XYZ file of C-alpha atoms in Angstrom:
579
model
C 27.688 -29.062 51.129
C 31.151 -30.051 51.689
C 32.642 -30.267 47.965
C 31.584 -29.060 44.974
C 32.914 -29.410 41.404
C 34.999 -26.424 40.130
C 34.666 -24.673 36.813
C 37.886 -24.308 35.711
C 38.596 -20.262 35.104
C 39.194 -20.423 31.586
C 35.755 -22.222 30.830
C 33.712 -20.264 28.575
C 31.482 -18.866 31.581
C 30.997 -15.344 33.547
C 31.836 -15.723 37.348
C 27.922 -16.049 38.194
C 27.997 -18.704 35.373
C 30.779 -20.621 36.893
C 29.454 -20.268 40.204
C 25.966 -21.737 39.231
C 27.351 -24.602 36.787
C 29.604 -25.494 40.255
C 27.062 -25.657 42.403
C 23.943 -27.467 40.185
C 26.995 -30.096 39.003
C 27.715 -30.785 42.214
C 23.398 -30.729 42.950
C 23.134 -33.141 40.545
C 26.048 -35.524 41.439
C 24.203 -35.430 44.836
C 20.858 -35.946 44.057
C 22.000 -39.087 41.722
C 24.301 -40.588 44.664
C 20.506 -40.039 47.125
C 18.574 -41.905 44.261
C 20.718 -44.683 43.923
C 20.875 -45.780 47.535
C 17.469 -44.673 49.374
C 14.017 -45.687 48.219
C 11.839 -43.321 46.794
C 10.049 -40.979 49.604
C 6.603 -38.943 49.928
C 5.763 -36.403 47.781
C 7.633 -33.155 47.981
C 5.644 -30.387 48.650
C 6.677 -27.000 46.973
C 4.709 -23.507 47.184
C 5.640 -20.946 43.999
C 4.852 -17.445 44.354
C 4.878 -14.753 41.783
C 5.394 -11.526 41.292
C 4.541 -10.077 37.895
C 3.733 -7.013 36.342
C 2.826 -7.875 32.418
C 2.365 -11.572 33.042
C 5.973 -12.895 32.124
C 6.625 -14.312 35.741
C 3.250 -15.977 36.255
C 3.658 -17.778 32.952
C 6.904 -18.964 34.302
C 5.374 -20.183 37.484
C 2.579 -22.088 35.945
C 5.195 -23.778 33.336
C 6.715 -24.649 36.567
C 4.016 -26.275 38.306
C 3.003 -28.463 34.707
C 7.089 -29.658 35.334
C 6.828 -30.610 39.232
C 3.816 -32.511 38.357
C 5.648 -34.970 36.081
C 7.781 -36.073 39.062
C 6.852 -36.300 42.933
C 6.047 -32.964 43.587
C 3.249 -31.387 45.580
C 2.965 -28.035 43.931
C 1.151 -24.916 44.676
C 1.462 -21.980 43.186
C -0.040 -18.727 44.223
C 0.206 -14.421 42.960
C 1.728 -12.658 45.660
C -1.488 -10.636 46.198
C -3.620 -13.536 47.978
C -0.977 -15.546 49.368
C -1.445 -15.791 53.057
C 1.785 -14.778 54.504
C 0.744 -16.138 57.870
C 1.940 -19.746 56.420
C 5.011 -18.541 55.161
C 7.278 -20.022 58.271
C 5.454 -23.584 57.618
C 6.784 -23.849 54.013
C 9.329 -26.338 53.447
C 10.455 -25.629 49.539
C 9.572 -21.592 48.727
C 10.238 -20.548 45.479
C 10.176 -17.227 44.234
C 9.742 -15.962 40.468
C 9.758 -12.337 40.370
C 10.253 -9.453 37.565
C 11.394 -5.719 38.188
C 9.802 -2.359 36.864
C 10.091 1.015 37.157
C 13.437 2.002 39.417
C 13.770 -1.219 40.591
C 10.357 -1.337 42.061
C 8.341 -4.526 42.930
C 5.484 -5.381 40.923
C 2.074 -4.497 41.576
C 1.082 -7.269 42.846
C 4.249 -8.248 44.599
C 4.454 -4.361 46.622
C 2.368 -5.996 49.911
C 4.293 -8.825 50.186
C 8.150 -7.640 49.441
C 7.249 -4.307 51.783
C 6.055 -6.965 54.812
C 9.185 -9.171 54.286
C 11.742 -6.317 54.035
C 9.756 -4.529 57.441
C 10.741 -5.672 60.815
C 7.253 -7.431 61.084
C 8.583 -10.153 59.244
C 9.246 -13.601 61.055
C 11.955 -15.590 61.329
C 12.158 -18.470 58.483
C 14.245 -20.772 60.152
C 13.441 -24.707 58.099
C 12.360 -23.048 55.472
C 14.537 -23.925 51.692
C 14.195 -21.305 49.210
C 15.032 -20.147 45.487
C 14.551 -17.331 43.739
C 14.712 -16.682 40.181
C 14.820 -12.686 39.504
C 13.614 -11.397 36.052
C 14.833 -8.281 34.732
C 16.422 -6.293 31.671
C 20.024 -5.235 32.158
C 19.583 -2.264 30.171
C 18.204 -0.651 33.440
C 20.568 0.381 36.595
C 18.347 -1.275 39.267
C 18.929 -5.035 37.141
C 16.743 -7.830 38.849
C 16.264 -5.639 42.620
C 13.310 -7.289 43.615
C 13.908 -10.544 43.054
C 17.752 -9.743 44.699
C 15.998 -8.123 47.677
C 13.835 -11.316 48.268
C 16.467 -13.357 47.954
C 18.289 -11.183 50.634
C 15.969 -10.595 52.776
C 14.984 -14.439 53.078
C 18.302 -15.651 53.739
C 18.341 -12.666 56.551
C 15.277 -14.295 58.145
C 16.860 -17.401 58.712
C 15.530 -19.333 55.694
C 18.384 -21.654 53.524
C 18.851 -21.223 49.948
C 18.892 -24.305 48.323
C 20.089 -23.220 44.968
C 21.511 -19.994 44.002
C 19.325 -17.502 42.726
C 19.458 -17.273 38.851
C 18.954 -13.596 37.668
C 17.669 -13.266 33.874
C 17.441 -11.090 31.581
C 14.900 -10.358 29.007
C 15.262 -13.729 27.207
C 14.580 -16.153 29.976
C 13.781 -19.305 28.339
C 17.491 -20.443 29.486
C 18.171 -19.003 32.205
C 14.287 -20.486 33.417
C 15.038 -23.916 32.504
C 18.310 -23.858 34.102
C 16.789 -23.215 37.526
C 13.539 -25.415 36.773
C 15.710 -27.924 36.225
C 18.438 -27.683 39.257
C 14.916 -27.438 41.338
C 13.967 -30.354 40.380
C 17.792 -32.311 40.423
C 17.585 -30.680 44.304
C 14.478 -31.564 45.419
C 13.598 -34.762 43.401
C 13.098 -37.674 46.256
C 14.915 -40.664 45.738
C 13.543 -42.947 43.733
C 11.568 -40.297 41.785
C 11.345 -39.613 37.777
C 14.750 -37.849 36.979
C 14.331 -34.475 35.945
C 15.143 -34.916 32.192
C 11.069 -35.660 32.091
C 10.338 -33.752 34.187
C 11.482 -30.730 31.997
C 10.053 -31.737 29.038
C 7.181 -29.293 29.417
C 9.551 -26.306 29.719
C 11.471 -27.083 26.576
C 8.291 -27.136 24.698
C 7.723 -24.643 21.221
C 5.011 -22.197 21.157
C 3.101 -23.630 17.868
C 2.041 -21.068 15.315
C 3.647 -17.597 15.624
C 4.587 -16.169 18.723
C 8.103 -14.693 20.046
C 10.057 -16.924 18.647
C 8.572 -17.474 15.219
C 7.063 -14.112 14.505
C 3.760 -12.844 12.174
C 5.091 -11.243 9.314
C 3.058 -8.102 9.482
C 1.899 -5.921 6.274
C 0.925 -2.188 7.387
C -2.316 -0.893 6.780
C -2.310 2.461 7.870
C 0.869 4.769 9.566
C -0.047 8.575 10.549
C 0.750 11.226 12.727
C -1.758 11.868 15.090
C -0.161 15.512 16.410
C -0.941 18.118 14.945
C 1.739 20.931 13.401
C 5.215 20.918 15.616
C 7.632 18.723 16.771
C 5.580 16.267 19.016
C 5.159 12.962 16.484
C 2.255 10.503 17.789
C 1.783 7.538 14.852
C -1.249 5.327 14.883
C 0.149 2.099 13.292
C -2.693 -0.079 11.960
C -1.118 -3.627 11.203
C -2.923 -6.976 9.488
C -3.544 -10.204 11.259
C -4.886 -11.925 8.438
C -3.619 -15.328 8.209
C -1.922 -15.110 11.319
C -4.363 -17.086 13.491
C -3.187 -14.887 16.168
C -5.897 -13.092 18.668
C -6.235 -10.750 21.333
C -8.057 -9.006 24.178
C -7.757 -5.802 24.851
C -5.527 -4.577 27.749
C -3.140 -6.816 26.040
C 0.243 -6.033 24.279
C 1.634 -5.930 20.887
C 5.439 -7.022 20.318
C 7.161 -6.053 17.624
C 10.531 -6.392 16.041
C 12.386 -3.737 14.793
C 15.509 -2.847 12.605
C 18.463 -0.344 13.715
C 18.687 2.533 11.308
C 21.101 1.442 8.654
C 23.225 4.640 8.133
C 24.101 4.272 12.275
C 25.522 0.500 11.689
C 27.297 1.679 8.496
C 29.006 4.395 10.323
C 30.337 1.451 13.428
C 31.489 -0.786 10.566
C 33.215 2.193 9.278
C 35.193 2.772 12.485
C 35.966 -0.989 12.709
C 38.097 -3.539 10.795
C 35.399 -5.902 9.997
C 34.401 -6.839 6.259
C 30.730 -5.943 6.038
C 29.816 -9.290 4.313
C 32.279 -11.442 6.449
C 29.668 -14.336 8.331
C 29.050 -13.857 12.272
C 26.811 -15.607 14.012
C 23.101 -14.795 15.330
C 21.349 -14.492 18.813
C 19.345 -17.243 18.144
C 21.284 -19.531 15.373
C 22.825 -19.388 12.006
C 24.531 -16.981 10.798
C 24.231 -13.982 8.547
C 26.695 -10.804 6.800
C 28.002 -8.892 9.808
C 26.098 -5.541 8.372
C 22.714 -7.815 8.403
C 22.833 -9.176 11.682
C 23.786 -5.549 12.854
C 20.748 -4.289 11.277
C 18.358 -6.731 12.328
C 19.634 -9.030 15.035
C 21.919 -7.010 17.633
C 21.074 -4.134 19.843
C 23.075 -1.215 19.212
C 21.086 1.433 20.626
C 21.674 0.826 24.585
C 24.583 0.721 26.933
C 24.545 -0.841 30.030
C 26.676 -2.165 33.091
C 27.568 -5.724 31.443
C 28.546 -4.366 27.439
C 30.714 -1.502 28.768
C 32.822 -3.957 31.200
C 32.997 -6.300 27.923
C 34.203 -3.196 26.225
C 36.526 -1.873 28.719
C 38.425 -5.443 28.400
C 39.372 -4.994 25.288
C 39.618 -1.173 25.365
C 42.906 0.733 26.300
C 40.338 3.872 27.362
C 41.359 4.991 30.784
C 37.707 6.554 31.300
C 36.316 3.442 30.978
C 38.793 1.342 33.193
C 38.064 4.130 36.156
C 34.305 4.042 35.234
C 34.580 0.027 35.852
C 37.011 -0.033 39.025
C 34.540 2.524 40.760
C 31.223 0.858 40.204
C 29.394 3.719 41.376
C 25.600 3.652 40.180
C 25.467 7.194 39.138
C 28.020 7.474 37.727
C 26.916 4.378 35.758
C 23.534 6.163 34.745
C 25.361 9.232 34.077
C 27.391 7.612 31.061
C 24.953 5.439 29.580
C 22.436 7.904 29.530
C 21.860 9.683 25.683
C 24.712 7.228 24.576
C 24.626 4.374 22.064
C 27.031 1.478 20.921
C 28.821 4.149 18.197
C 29.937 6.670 21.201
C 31.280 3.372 22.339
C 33.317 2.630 18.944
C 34.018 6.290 17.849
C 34.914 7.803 21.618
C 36.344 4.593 22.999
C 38.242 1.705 20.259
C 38.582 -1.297 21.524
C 40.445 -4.562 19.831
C 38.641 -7.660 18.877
C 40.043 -10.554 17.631
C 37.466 -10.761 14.516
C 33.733 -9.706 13.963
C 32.735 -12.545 16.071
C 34.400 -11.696 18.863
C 32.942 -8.039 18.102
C 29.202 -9.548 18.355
C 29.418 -11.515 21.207
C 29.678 -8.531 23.589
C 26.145 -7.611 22.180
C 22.931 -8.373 23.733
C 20.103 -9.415 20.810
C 17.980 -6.926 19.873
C 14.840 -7.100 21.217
C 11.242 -6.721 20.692
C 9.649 -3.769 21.818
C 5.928 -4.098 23.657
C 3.083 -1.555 22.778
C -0.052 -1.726 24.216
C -3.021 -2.580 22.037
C -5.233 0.261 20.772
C -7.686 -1.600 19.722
C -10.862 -3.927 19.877
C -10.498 -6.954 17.538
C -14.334 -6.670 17.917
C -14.205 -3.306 16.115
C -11.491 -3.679 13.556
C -11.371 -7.698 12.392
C -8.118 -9.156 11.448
C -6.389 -5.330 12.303
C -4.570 -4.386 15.624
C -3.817 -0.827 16.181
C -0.967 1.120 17.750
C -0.557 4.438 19.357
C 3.357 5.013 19.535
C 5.027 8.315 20.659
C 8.201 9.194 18.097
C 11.304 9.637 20.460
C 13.983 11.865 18.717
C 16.785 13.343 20.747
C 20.056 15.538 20.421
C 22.706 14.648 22.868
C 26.830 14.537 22.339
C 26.311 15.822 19.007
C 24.563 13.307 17.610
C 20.455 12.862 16.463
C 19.115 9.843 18.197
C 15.953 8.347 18.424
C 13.818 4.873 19.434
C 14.896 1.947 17.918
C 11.406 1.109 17.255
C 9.615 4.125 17.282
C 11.589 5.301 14.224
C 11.907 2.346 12.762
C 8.247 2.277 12.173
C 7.915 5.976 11.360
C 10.975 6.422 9.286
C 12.083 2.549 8.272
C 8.885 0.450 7.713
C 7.503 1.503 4.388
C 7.095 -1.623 2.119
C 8.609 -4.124 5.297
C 6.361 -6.725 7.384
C 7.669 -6.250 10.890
C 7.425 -9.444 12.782
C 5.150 -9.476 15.322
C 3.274 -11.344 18.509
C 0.543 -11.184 21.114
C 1.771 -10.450 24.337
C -1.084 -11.287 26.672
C -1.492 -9.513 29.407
C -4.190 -11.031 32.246
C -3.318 -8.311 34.905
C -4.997 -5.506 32.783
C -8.380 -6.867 31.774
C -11.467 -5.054 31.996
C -13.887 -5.884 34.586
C -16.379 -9.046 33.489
C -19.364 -7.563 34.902
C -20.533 -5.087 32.258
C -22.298 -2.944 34.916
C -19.045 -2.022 36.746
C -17.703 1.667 36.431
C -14.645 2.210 34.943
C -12.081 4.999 35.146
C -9.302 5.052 32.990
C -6.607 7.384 33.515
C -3.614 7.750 30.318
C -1.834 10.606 29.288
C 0.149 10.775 25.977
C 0.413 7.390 24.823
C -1.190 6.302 27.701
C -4.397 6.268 25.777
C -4.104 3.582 23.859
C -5.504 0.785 25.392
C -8.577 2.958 27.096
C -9.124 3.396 22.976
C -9.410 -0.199 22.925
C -11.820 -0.504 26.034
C -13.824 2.194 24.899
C -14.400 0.252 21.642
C -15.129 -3.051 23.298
C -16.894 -1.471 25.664
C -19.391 -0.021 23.303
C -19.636 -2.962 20.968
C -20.391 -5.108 24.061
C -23.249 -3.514 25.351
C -21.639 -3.076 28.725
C -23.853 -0.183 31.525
C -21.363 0.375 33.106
C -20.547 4.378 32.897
C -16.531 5.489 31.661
C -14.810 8.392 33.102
C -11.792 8.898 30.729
C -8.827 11.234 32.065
C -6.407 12.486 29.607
C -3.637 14.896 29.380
C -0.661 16.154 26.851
C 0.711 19.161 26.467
C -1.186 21.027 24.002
C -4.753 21.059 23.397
C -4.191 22.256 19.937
C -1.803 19.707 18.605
C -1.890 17.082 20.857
C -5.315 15.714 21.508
C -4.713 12.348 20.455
C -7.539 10.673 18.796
C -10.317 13.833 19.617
C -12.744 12.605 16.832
C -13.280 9.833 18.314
C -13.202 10.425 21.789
C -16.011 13.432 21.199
C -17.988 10.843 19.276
C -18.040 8.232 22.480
C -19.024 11.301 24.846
C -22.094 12.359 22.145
C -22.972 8.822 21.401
C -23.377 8.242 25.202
C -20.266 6.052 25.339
C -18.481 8.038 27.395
C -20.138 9.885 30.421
C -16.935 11.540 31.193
C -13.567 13.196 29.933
C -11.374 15.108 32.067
C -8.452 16.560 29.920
C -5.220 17.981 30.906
C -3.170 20.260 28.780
C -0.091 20.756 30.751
C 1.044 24.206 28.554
C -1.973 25.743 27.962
C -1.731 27.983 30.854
C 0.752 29.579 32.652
C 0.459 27.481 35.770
C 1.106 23.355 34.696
C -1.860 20.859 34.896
C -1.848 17.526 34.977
C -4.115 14.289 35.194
C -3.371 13.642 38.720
C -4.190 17.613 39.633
C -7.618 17.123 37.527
C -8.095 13.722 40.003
C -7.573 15.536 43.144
C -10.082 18.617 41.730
C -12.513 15.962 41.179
C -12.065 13.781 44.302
C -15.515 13.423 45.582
C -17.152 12.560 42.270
C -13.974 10.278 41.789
C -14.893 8.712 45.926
C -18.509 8.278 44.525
C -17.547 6.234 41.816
C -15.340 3.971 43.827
C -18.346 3.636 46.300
C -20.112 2.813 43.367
C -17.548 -0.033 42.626
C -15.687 1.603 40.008
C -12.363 -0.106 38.674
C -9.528 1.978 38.267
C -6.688 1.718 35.260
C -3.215 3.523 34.409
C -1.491 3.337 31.613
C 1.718 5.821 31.142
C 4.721 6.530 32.457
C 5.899 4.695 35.516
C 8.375 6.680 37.031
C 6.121 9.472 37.332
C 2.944 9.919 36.541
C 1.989 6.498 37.561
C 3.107 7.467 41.246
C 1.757 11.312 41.340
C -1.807 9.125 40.215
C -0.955 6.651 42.563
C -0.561 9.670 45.423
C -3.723 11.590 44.336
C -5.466 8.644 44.896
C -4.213 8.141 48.612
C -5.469 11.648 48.939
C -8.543 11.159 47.773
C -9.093 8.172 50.214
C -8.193 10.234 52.856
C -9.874 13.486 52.249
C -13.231 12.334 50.941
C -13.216 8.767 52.326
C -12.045 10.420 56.148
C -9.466 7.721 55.919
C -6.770 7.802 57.987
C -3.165 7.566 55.565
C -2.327 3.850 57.382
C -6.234 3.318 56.623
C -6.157 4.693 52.642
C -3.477 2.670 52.252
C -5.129 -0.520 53.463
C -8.156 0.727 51.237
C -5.546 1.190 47.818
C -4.219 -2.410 48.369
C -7.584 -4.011 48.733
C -8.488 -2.009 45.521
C -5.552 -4.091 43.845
C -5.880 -7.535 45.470
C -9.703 -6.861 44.529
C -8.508 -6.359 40.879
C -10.478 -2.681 40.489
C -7.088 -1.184 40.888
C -5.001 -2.299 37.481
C -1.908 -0.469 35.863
C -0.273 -1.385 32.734
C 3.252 1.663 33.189
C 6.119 1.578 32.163
């Protein structure tokens, strides 16, 4: 483009703010001066792919597609997995909607795809127009990588982005309907419905609760499931009565939590702020600073984007180096085992009033547990399985926002909560199909749940349950029940894992590999495969006893398991819900 319309500086806007506004003004201007003077054209033909991991980016995708359809769009939209990659030089109009997990890994369903386009296989993409809009949560170093590497790696291949690639965090309504709508100001043919239609269908409110207008909550039942020692497991039962709100299982549960009162008290004690003066919140209105502290702002994580707030208005020299060097470790290094108060106590900074104070803040957000239950089995109830974290570090006792919240906080409160579906971790349709479920710790809970539904179902199909903590003693989660599924006939088999039991370590993955030819047999057998844990590393040591299962008792070769694993995933028998 040859001119574009420039933000002043002083606008209320980041740089990447300023840059986008520029450049979708100018878009727009563009797009309207094209519509006024040409007649409208053929339809515009647009292919959406998505990467997703708990469903977030394919629910953006298909809000997408419901929006180009208003105006004259041709779009298709298809999960990384199955698209064909051999028609990716014929697209015109590629966009990209993409989230992050894990250390900035790709998800699932995305790994085939982003590994081809990032290897030297990949073709040149010259003609081809492209977008990408990254999804992500800035309270992890690796921000938004995959979508950033696709965008990248496109442009590197010779394809032209056509507008700048928006990277969100976790709230993405904005940030989504931004980009949906400088698509459509882009693309839009002249002559066709302007894009304030168009985007009607993204602005539309979930009805009923959800996210944004969550289920008041009573709690039915709150335990520890460990037995004596330090290791806290609670099952949290919670009502659903009245809600209207339902669930599968192999979906999640979000809930919203409070920060522990004493920790706010002791920031507003280190700052100049009345507690009762009026501040305003995330998501409207306003409320007493010390309320909206408590229940509206996240104070329990640092990350890349508060601390260079903070160092603005802070005279600490650590912090200015710690900003000027952008080095990623030492990024992780400093935010690791710190809050907001280490912040306020370790490093005063000067704001102009509490309002000023509050908008360096991100909004505190909802945390997502999987389900541990079948609504089949408990009516009206949904059930939790949530690990306490407590931690010591600089001095200070620390915990989970959430975790403790519920453990410590909850007595007599409704949290707010919602159904988060989640379509990538369903259990198989066909009754008759094997299933192996492998979660340690907390990774149980949803095999619980399809355990439950499994039974009350009537499905054939034989379980193999693999489960591992460290203790057999005090942490077998659940071990009623589980013993009851294997005598009932439920469960054909459990393989457990206690890691400290003996002096050599054990885990699920070793118990896999000791097992591989039964495992082989069952995957012959069609067997689906899940994970639920920990993605950083159990998820991968499963993920690698697996490859050498395909290759010792299969006689693949390791190009040849490989092939095998990713058909097991495109197939939908190999499923993960990690984190």
């Amino acid at each position: 483009m040859s001119s574009s319309i420039q933000i002043p500086e002083d606008a209320p806007f980041s740089a990447e703010q300023r840059v986008w506004l520029s450049q979708f003004l100018s878009n727009l201007l563009t797009g309207a001066t094209a519509a006024a003077s040409a007649p409208s054209g053929p339809a515009v033909p647009v292919t959406i792919l998505w990467g997703s991991q708990t469903g977030n980016a394919e629910g953006l995708a298909k809000k997408l597609v419901k929006t180009l359809k208003k105006g004259n769009f041709e779009p298709e939209v298809f999960d990384m997995a199955a698209y064909d990659r051999g028609r990716l030089p014929q697209e015109q109009n590629l966009l990209v909607i993409t989230s992050t997990y894990g250390d900035g890994e790709p998800p699932d369903n995305a790994t085939d795809l982003y590994n081809w386009i990032l290897s030297e296989a990949a073709p040149r993409l010259e003609g081809v127009k492209f977008s990408v809009l990254a999804l992500g949560d800035t309270n992890y170093p690796d921000f938004c990588k995959c979508g950033i590497d696709f965008d990248v790696r496109l442009e590197q291949l010779g394809a032209s982005r056509f507008l700048t690639r928006i990277d969100s965090d976790v709230d993405y309504d904005v940030p989504f309907k931004q980009w949906s709508d400088g698509i459509v100001s882009v693309l839009a043919p002249a002559g066709s419905p302007s894009s304030n239609g168009a985007a009607a269908a993204v602005d539309q409110q979930d009805t009923g609760y959800s996210k944004k207008n969550p289920f008041p909550s009573a709690i039915l039942n709150n335990f520890n499931l460990n037995g004596p020692g330090d290791k806290h497991t609670h099952h949290v039962a919670l009502s659903l009565e009245g809600s209207g709100l339902e669930y599968e299982v192999g979906d999640a549960l979000g809930v919203f939590p409070e920060n522990p009162p004493s920790v706010v008290d002791e920031i507003l004690a280190a700052l100049p702020f009345s507690t009762k003066v009026s501040v305003p919140l995330p998501d409207g209105g306003e409320a007493a600073l010390r309320d909206a502290l408590i229940g509206s702002y996240d104070i329990g994580n640092l990350n890349k984007s508060l601390i260079q707030k903070w160092q603005a208005r802070s005279g600490s020299p650590f912090l200015r180096s710690l900003v000027a060097a952008d080095d990623k470790k030492a990024w992780d290094d400093f935010c690791w085992g710190r809050d907001l108060i280490d912040l306020v106590v370790d490093h005063p900074a000067d704001f102009t009033d509490a309002e000023d104070f509050v908008g360096v803040l991100k909004k505190l957000q909802p945390r997502l547990y999987s389900i541990a239950s079948s609504p089949k089995a408990h009516p009206g109830e949904v059930h939790l399985c949530i690990g306490i974290v407590r931690y010591n570090t600089y001095g200070r006792k620390r915990g989970g926002i959430c975790s403790t919240f519920l453990a410590d906080r909850a007595d007599g409160l409704k949290p707010g909560v919602f159904v988060h579906t989640n379509k990538a971790f369903r259990l198989p349709e066909n009754g008759d199909t094997p299933v192996i479920m492998v979660g340690p710790g907390t990774g149980i809970a949803p095999f619980r749940a399809f355990l439950e539904e499994r039974k009350l179902t009537g499905a054939k199909g034989p379980n193999w349950l693999f489960f591992g903590n460290p203790y057999r003693g005090s942490d077998f989660l659940y071990e009623e029940e589980f013993t009851a599924f294997q005598k009932e006939g439920s469960l054909q088999r459990l393989d457990l894992a206690w890691s400290r039991d003996q002096k050599e370590k054990v885990y699920v993955q070793n118990l896999m590999l000791q097992q591989g030819a039964e495992l082989w047999k069952w995957f012959q057998d069609g067997a689906a495969f899940y994970v639920c844990g920990d993605a950083s590393r159990m998820a991968k040591d499963v993920d690698a006893a697996l490859h050498t299962i395909a290759e010792q008792h299969g006689g693949l070769s390791k190009e040849d398991a490989a092939a095998y694993i990713s058909q097991l995933k495109k197939d939908k028998r190999y499923l993960r819900d990690v984190y």
